[in-house]
Amino acid sequence: MGGFMVDLAGKHIPEGVLFDAISETPKDIPDAIQLLTPCTMGNGRLKVINLGRYALSLFDMHEGNGIRVFLDLQKLHAWPEIKTWLFQLKAKIDQDKLLEEIQRAGPDILGIQPIQVCAEHIGKPERRRIATCILCGEAYPAQDGGICRGCQGEGPYL
Amino acid sequence: MGGFMVDLAGKHIPEGVLFDAISETPKDIPDAIQLLTPCTMGNGRLKVINLGRYALSLFDMHEGNGIRVFLDLQKLHAWPEIKTWLFQLKAKIDQDKLLEEIQRAGPDILGIQPIQVCAEHIGKPERRRIATCILCGEAYPAQDGGICRGCQGEGPYL
Ligand SMILES: [Zn+2]
Ligand SMILES: [Zn+2]
């Protein structure tokens, strides 16, 4: 699914335009973007902004104008397995059936709209001052406060 | 760098243990984890919890016990390019020099500590109810509210 979505978005980016990417979910779509485009989390050209929607955008890295591709629920009626998967209607999805439907449906279930990314998300993040955390002793962005966010209790560890 | 970190953490996971991964930064490390382990964002086995620290954890997917690997600032004194890069001391990094230092330093600049991941981050996220947003018409996690978080103004678009 992610592959079809990246493909469709890519077709609407004019040749030669350098684009960045946003995925609105951490599921599947970031993998597809990283496989099929030069945008990765590592190089800063792919951002995951988790809005819980199965959608992505590709946009001009300087201007922020681009294309958003999403699953169009209006078009899902003919595709029961995809609908069951998207709405998590069953605990156990039949992966073979699902993949077969995704292959047959292809871009037919996708919607597309022009978008303008806001300034905050265009271009490289600026260089930030890095400090040493007095608690854990590791480097962290100074703007996070007197200690790092890990030591502020945001970490996933006991 | 990410590669050395994943490698070192992997050496401390007993053979046969199924592990999940957390990266504490979106930079570089998620790419390395996805290349070198079976954990990806897409399959839910890699989470990026951005704490602004250059660190990762691999841990038993059922028990949550595992290993955290971080950059040990105490060991960076001998490696000026790596220090300059980590603390973003220069706008323009000499990539060749940096990569050469990273290759020479290898795991020597890493620290390692045992961790226990808290219950919330162990195992698969449970199946959540998915609703249709009455504003954008797309599917979203019902727990986010009456409309999706994109429509609540959290989206990156104008
Ligand atoms: Zn800290
Ligand atoms: Zn919405």
Coordinates of N, CA and C in Angstrom, one line a residue, chain A residues 22 24-31 34 40-43 48-57 68 70-74 86-92 113 115-119 121 126-133 136-141 144 148-151 154-158, chain B residues 22 24-31 34 40-43 48-57 68 70-74 86-92 113 115-119 121 126-133 136-141 144 148-151 154-158:
Chain A
I22 N 6.7 13.8 4.4 CA 6.0 13.6 5.7 C 5.1 12.4 5.6
E24 N 2.2 10.6 7.9 CA 1.2 10.9 9.0 C 1.0 9.7 9.9
T25 N 1.8 8.6 9.7 CA 1.7 7.4 10.5 C 3.1 6.8 10.6
P26 N 3.4 6.1 11.7 CA 4.7 5.4 11.7 C 4.6 4.0 11.0
K27 N 3.4 3.6 10.6 CA 3.2 2.3 10.1 C 3.4 2.2 8.6
D28 N 4.3 1.3 8.1 CA 4.4 1.0 6.7 C 4.9 2.1 5.8
I29 N 4.2 3.3 5.9 CA 4.5 4.3 5.0 C 6.0 4.8 5.1
P30 N 6.5 5.0 6.3 CA 7.9 5.5 6.3 C 8.9 4.5 5.7
D31 N 8.6 3.2 5.8 CA 9.4 2.2 5.2 C 9.4 2.4 3.7
Q34 N 11.3 5.4 2.5 CA 12.7 5.2 2.6 C 13.3 4.3 1.5
T40 N 15.0 9.9 3.9 CA 15.1 9.0 5.1 C 15.0 9.8 6.4
M41 N 14.7 9.1 7.5 CA 14.7 9.8 8.8 C 16.1 10.3 9.1
G42 N 17.1 9.5 8.7 CA 18.5 9.8 9.0 C 18.9 11.1 8.3
N43 N 18.6 11.3 7.1 CA 19.1 12.5 6.4 C 18.1 13.7 6.6
V48 N 8.2 11.9 10.4 CA 7.0 11.2 10.8 C 6.3 12.1 11.8
I49 N 5.1 12.6 11.3 CA 4.3 13.4 12.2 C 3.0 12.6 12.4
N50 N 3.0 11.9 13.6 CA 1.9 10.8 13.7 C 0.6 11.5 14.0
L51 N -0.3 11.6 13.0 CA -1.6 12.1 13.2 C -2.6 10.9 13.2
G52 N -2.1 9.7 13.1 CA -3.0 8.6 13.1 C -3.8 8.4 11.8
R53 N -3.3 9.1 10.8 CA -4.0 8.9 9.4 C -3.0 8.2 8.5
Y54 N -3.6 7.4 7.6 CA -2.7 6.6 6.7 C -2.5 7.5 5.5
A55 N -1.6 8.3 5.6 CA -1.4 9.3 4.5 C 0.1 9.8 4.5
L56 N 0.5 10.4 3.3 CA 1.8 10.9 3.2 C 1.8 12.1 2.3
S57 N 2.8 13.0 2.4 CA 3.0 14.1 1.5 C 4.4 14.1 1.0
R68 N -0.5 15.5 -1.3 CA -0.8 14.6 -0.2 C -1.6 13.5 -0.8
F70 N -3.8 10.0 0.3 CA -4.4 9.4 1.5 C -5.3 8.2 1.0
L71 N -5.8 7.4 2.0 CA -6.8 6.4 1.6 C -8.1 7.0 1.5
D72 N -8.8 6.9 0.4 CA -10.1 7.5 0.2 C -11.2 6.5 0.6
L73 N -11.8 6.7 1.8 CA -12.8 5.7 2.3 C -14.0 5.5 1.4
Q74 N -14.3 6.5 0.6 CA -15.4 6.4 -0.4 C -15.1 5.3 -1.4
L86 N -7.9 -1.7 7.7 CA -7.8 -0.3 8.1 C -8.5 0.0 9.4
F87 N -9.7 -0.5 9.5 CA -10.5 -0.2 10.7 C -10.2 -1.3 11.8
Q88 N -9.2 -2.1 11.6 CA -8.9 -3.1 12.6 C -10.1 -3.9 13.1
L89 N -10.9 -4.3 12.2 CA -12.2 -5.0 12.5 C -12.0 -6.4 13.0
K90 N -10.8 -7.0 12.6 CA -10.6 -8.4 13.1 C -9.2 -8.4 13.8
A91 N -9.0 -9.2 14.8 CA -7.7 -9.3 15.5 C -6.7 -9.9 14.5
K92 N -7.2 -10.9 13.8 CA -6.2 -11.6 12.9 C -6.6 -11.4 11.4
Q113 N -4.5 15.3 -2.9 CA -4.9 16.7 -2.8 C -3.6 17.6 -2.8
I115 N -1.1 20.3 -1.2 CA -0.9 20.8 0.1 C 0.2 21.9 0.1
Q116 N 0.2 22.7 1.1 CA 1.3 23.6 1.4 C 1.7 23.4 2.8
V117 N 3.0 23.0 2.9 CA 3.5 22.7 4.3 C 3.9 24.0 4.9
C118 N 3.6 24.1 6.2 CA 3.9 25.4 6.9 C 5.4 25.5 7.1
A119 N 5.8 26.8 7.3 CA 7.2 27.1 7.3 C 8.0 26.3 8.3
H121 N 8.0 23.3 9.0 CA 8.4 22.0 8.6 C 9.1 22.0 7.2
E126 N 17.3 24.1 12.1 CA 18.5 24.9 12.3 C 19.4 24.2 13.3
R127 N 20.7 24.7 13.3 CA 21.7 24.2 14.2 C 21.3 24.6 15.6
R128 N 21.2 23.7 16.5 CA 20.8 24.0 17.9 C 22.0 23.8 18.8
R129 N 22.0 24.6 19.9 CA 23.0 24.4 20.9 C 22.8 23.1 21.6
I130 N 23.9 22.4 21.8 CA 23.9 21.1 22.4 C 24.6 21.2 23.8
A131 N 24.0 20.7 24.8 CA 24.6 20.8 26.1 C 24.9 19.4 26.7
T132 N 25.6 19.3 27.8 CA 25.8 18.0 28.4 C 24.9 17.9 29.6
C133 N 24.1 16.9 29.7 CA 23.1 16.7 30.8 C 23.9 16.4 32.1
C136 N 22.5 12.5 33.3 CA 23.0 11.2 32.6 C 24.4 11.4 32.0
G137 N 24.8 12.7 31.9 CA 26.1 12.9 31.3 C 26.2 12.8 29.8
E138 N 25.0 12.8 29.1 CA 25.0 12.7 27.7 C 24.6 14.0 27.0
A139 N 24.9 14.1 25.7 CA 24.6 15.3 25.0 C 23.2 15.4 24.7
Y140 N 22.6 16.6 24.7 CA 21.2 16.8 24.4 C 20.9 18.3 24.0
P141 N 19.8 18.6 23.3 CA 19.5 19.9 22.8 C 19.3 20.8 24.0
D144 N 15.9 22.0 25.6 CA 15.0 21.1 26.3 C 15.0 21.4 27.8
C148 N 18.2 16.7 30.3 CA 17.7 16.2 29.1 C 16.3 15.6 29.3
R149 N 15.6 15.4 28.2 CA 14.2 15.0 28.4 C 14.1 13.5 28.9
G150 N 15.2 12.8 28.6 CA 15.2 11.4 29.2 C 15.2 11.5 30.7
C151 N 16.0 12.4 31.2 CA 16.1 12.5 32.7 C 14.9 13.3 33.3
E154 N 10.8 11.5 30.5 CA 10.1 11.1 29.3 C 10.6 9.8 28.7
G155 N 11.6 9.3 29.3 CA 12.2 8.0 28.8 C 11.3 6.8 28.9
P156 N 11.5 5.8 28.1 CA 10.6 4.6 28.2 C 11.1 3.6 29.2
Y157 N 12.1 3.9 30.0 CA 12.7 2.9 30.9 C 12.3 3.1 32.4
L158 N 12.3 1.9 33.1 CA 12.0 2.0 34.5 C 13.2 2.4 35.3
Chain B
I22 N 14.3 0.6 20.4 CA 13.9 2.0 20.6 C 15.1 2.8 20.2
E24 N 16.4 6.8 20.5 CA 16.1 8.0 21.2 C 16.3 9.3 20.4
T25 N 16.6 9.1 19.1 CA 16.7 10.2 18.2 C 16.2 9.7 16.8
P26 N 15.6 10.7 16.0 CA 15.3 10.3 14.6 C 16.4 10.3 13.7
K27 N 17.6 10.8 14.1 CA 18.8 10.9 13.2 C 19.6 9.6 13.1
D28 N 19.8 9.1 11.9 CA 20.8 8.1 11.6 C 20.5 6.7 12.3
I29 N 20.2 6.7 13.6 CA 20.1 5.5 14.3 C 18.9 4.6 13.8
P30 N 17.7 5.2 13.6 CA 16.6 4.4 13.0 C 17.0 3.7 11.7
D31 N 17.7 4.4 10.8 CA 18.1 3.8 9.6 C 19.0 2.6 9.8
Q34 N 17.0 -0.4 11.1 CA 16.2 -1.0 10.1 C 17.1 -1.8 9.1
T40 N 11.6 -2.7 12.2 CA 11.3 -1.6 11.4 C 10.2 -0.8 12.0
M41 N 10.1 0.5 11.6 CA 8.9 1.3 12.0 C 7.6 0.6 11.5
G42 N 7.7 0.1 10.3 CA 6.5 -0.5 9.7 C 5.9 -1.7 10.4
N43 N 6.8 -2.6 10.9 CA 6.3 -3.7 11.6 C 6.1 -3.5 13.1
V48 N 10.6 5.2 17.6 CA 11.5 6.4 17.8 C 10.8 7.2 18.9
I49 N 11.5 7.3 20.0 CA 11.1 8.1 21.1 C 12.1 9.2 21.2
N50 N 11.8 10.4 20.6 CA 12.8 11.4 20.5 C 13.1 12.1 21.8
L51 N 14.2 11.7 22.4 CA 14.6 12.3 23.7 C 15.8 13.3 23.4
G52 N 16.2 13.4 22.1 CA 17.3 14.2 21.8 C 18.7 13.7 22.2
R53 N 18.7 12.4 22.5 CA 20.0 11.8 22.9 C 20.4 10.8 21.8
Y54 N 21.6 10.7 21.5 CA 22.1 9.8 20.5 C 22.3 8.4 21.1
A55 N 21.2 7.6 21.2 CA 21.3 6.4 21.9 C 20.2 5.4 21.4
L56 N 20.3 4.2 21.6 CA 19.3 3.2 21.2 C 19.3 2.1 22.3
S57 N 18.2 1.3 22.2 CA 18.0 0.2 23.1 C 17.5 -1.0 22.3
R68 N 21.1 -0.8 26.5 CA 21.1 0.6 25.9 C 22.5 0.9 25.6
F70 N 24.9 4.1 24.2 CA 24.9 5.6 24.0 C 26.3 6.1 23.7
L71 N 26.4 7.4 23.3 CA 27.7 8.0 23.1 C 28.3 8.4 24.5
D72 N 29.5 7.9 24.8 CA 30.0 8.2 26.1 C 31.0 9.4 26.0
L73 N 30.5 10.6 26.5 CA 31.2 11.8 26.3 C 32.6 11.7 26.9
Q74 N 32.8 11.0 28.0 CA 34.1 10.8 28.6 C 35.1 10.3 27.6
L86 N 28.8 16.1 17.1 CA 27.8 15.8 18.1 C 27.3 17.1 18.7
F87 N 28.2 18.0 19.0 CA 27.8 19.3 19.7 C 27.5 20.4 18.7
Q88 N 27.5 20.0 17.4 CA 27.1 20.9 16.3 C 27.9 22.2 16.5
L89 N 29.2 22.0 16.6 CA 30.1 23.2 16.9 C 30.4 24.0 15.6
K90 N 30.2 23.3 14.5 CA 30.5 24.0 13.2 C 29.3 23.8 12.3
A91 N 29.0 24.9 11.5 CA 27.9 24.8 10.6 C 28.2 23.7 9.5
K92 N 29.4 23.6 9.1 CA 29.8 22.7 8.0 C 30.8 21.7 8.6
Q113 N 24.6 0.1 29.0 CA 24.0 -0.1 30.3 C 22.8 -1.0 30.1
I115 N 19.0 -2.1 30.7 CA 17.8 -1.3 30.9 C 16.6 -2.2 31.0
Q116 N 15.5 -1.7 31.6 CA 14.2 -2.4 31.6 C 13.2 -1.4 31.1
V117 N 12.6 -1.8 29.9 CA 11.6 -1.0 29.3 C 10.3 -1.1 30.1
C118 N 9.6 0.0 30.2 CA 8.4 0.0 31.0 C 7.2 -0.6 30.2
A119 N 6.2 -1.2 30.9 CA 5.2 -2.0 30.3 C 4.6 -1.4 29.1
H121 N 5.7 0.3 26.8 CA 6.4 0.2 25.5 C 6.8 -1.3 25.2
E126 N -2.1 -2.4 21.4 CA -3.3 -3.2 21.3 C -4.2 -2.6 20.1
R127 N -5.1 -3.4 19.7 CA -6.0 -3.1 18.7 C -6.9 -1.9 19.1
R128 N -6.9 -0.8 18.4 CA -7.7 0.3 18.9 C -8.9 0.5 17.9
R129 N -10.0 1.1 18.4 CA -11.1 1.4 17.6 C -10.8 2.5 16.6
I130 N -11.1 2.3 15.4 CA -10.8 3.3 14.3 C -12.2 3.9 13.9
A131 N -12.2 5.2 13.8 CA -13.4 5.9 13.4 C -13.1 6.7 12.1
T132 N -14.2 7.2 11.6 CA -14.1 8.1 10.4 C -14.2 9.5 10.8
C133 N -13.3 10.3 10.5 CA -13.3 11.7 10.9 C -14.4 12.5 10.1
C136 N -12.4 15.5 7.8 CA -11.6 15.2 6.6 C -12.1 13.9 5.9
G137 N -12.9 13.1 6.6 CA -13.5 11.9 6.1 C -12.5 10.7 6.0
E138 N -11.4 10.8 6.8 CA -10.4 9.7 6.8 C -10.5 8.9 8.1
A139 N -9.9 7.7 8.0 CA -9.9 6.9 9.2 C -8.9 7.4 10.2
Y140 N -9.2 7.3 11.5 CA -8.3 7.7 12.6 C -8.6 7.0 13.9
P141 N -7.7 6.9 14.8 CA -7.9 6.3 16.1 C -9.0 7.0 16.9
D144 N -8.5 9.5 19.8 CA -8.0 10.9 19.6 C -9.0 12.0 19.8
C148 N -10.1 13.9 13.9 CA -8.8 13.4 13.9 C -7.8 14.5 14.4
R149 N -6.6 14.1 14.7 CA -5.6 15.1 15.2 C -5.1 16.0 14.1
G150 N -5.2 15.5 12.9 CA -4.9 16.4 11.7 C -5.9 17.6 11.7
C151 N -7.2 17.2 11.9 CA -8.2 18.3 11.8 C -8.2 19.1 13.1
E154 N -3.1 19.7 14.5 CA -1.8 19.2 14.7 C -1.0 18.9 13.4
G155 N -1.7 19.1 12.3 CA -1.1 18.8 11.0 C 0.0 19.8 10.6
P156 N 0.8 19.5 9.7 CA 1.9 20.4 9.3 C 1.6 21.2 8.1
Y157 N 0.3 21.3 7.7 CA -0.1 22.0 6.5 C -0.8 23.3 6.8
L158 N -0.7 24.2 5.9 CA -1.4 25.5 6.0 C -2.9 25.3 5.6

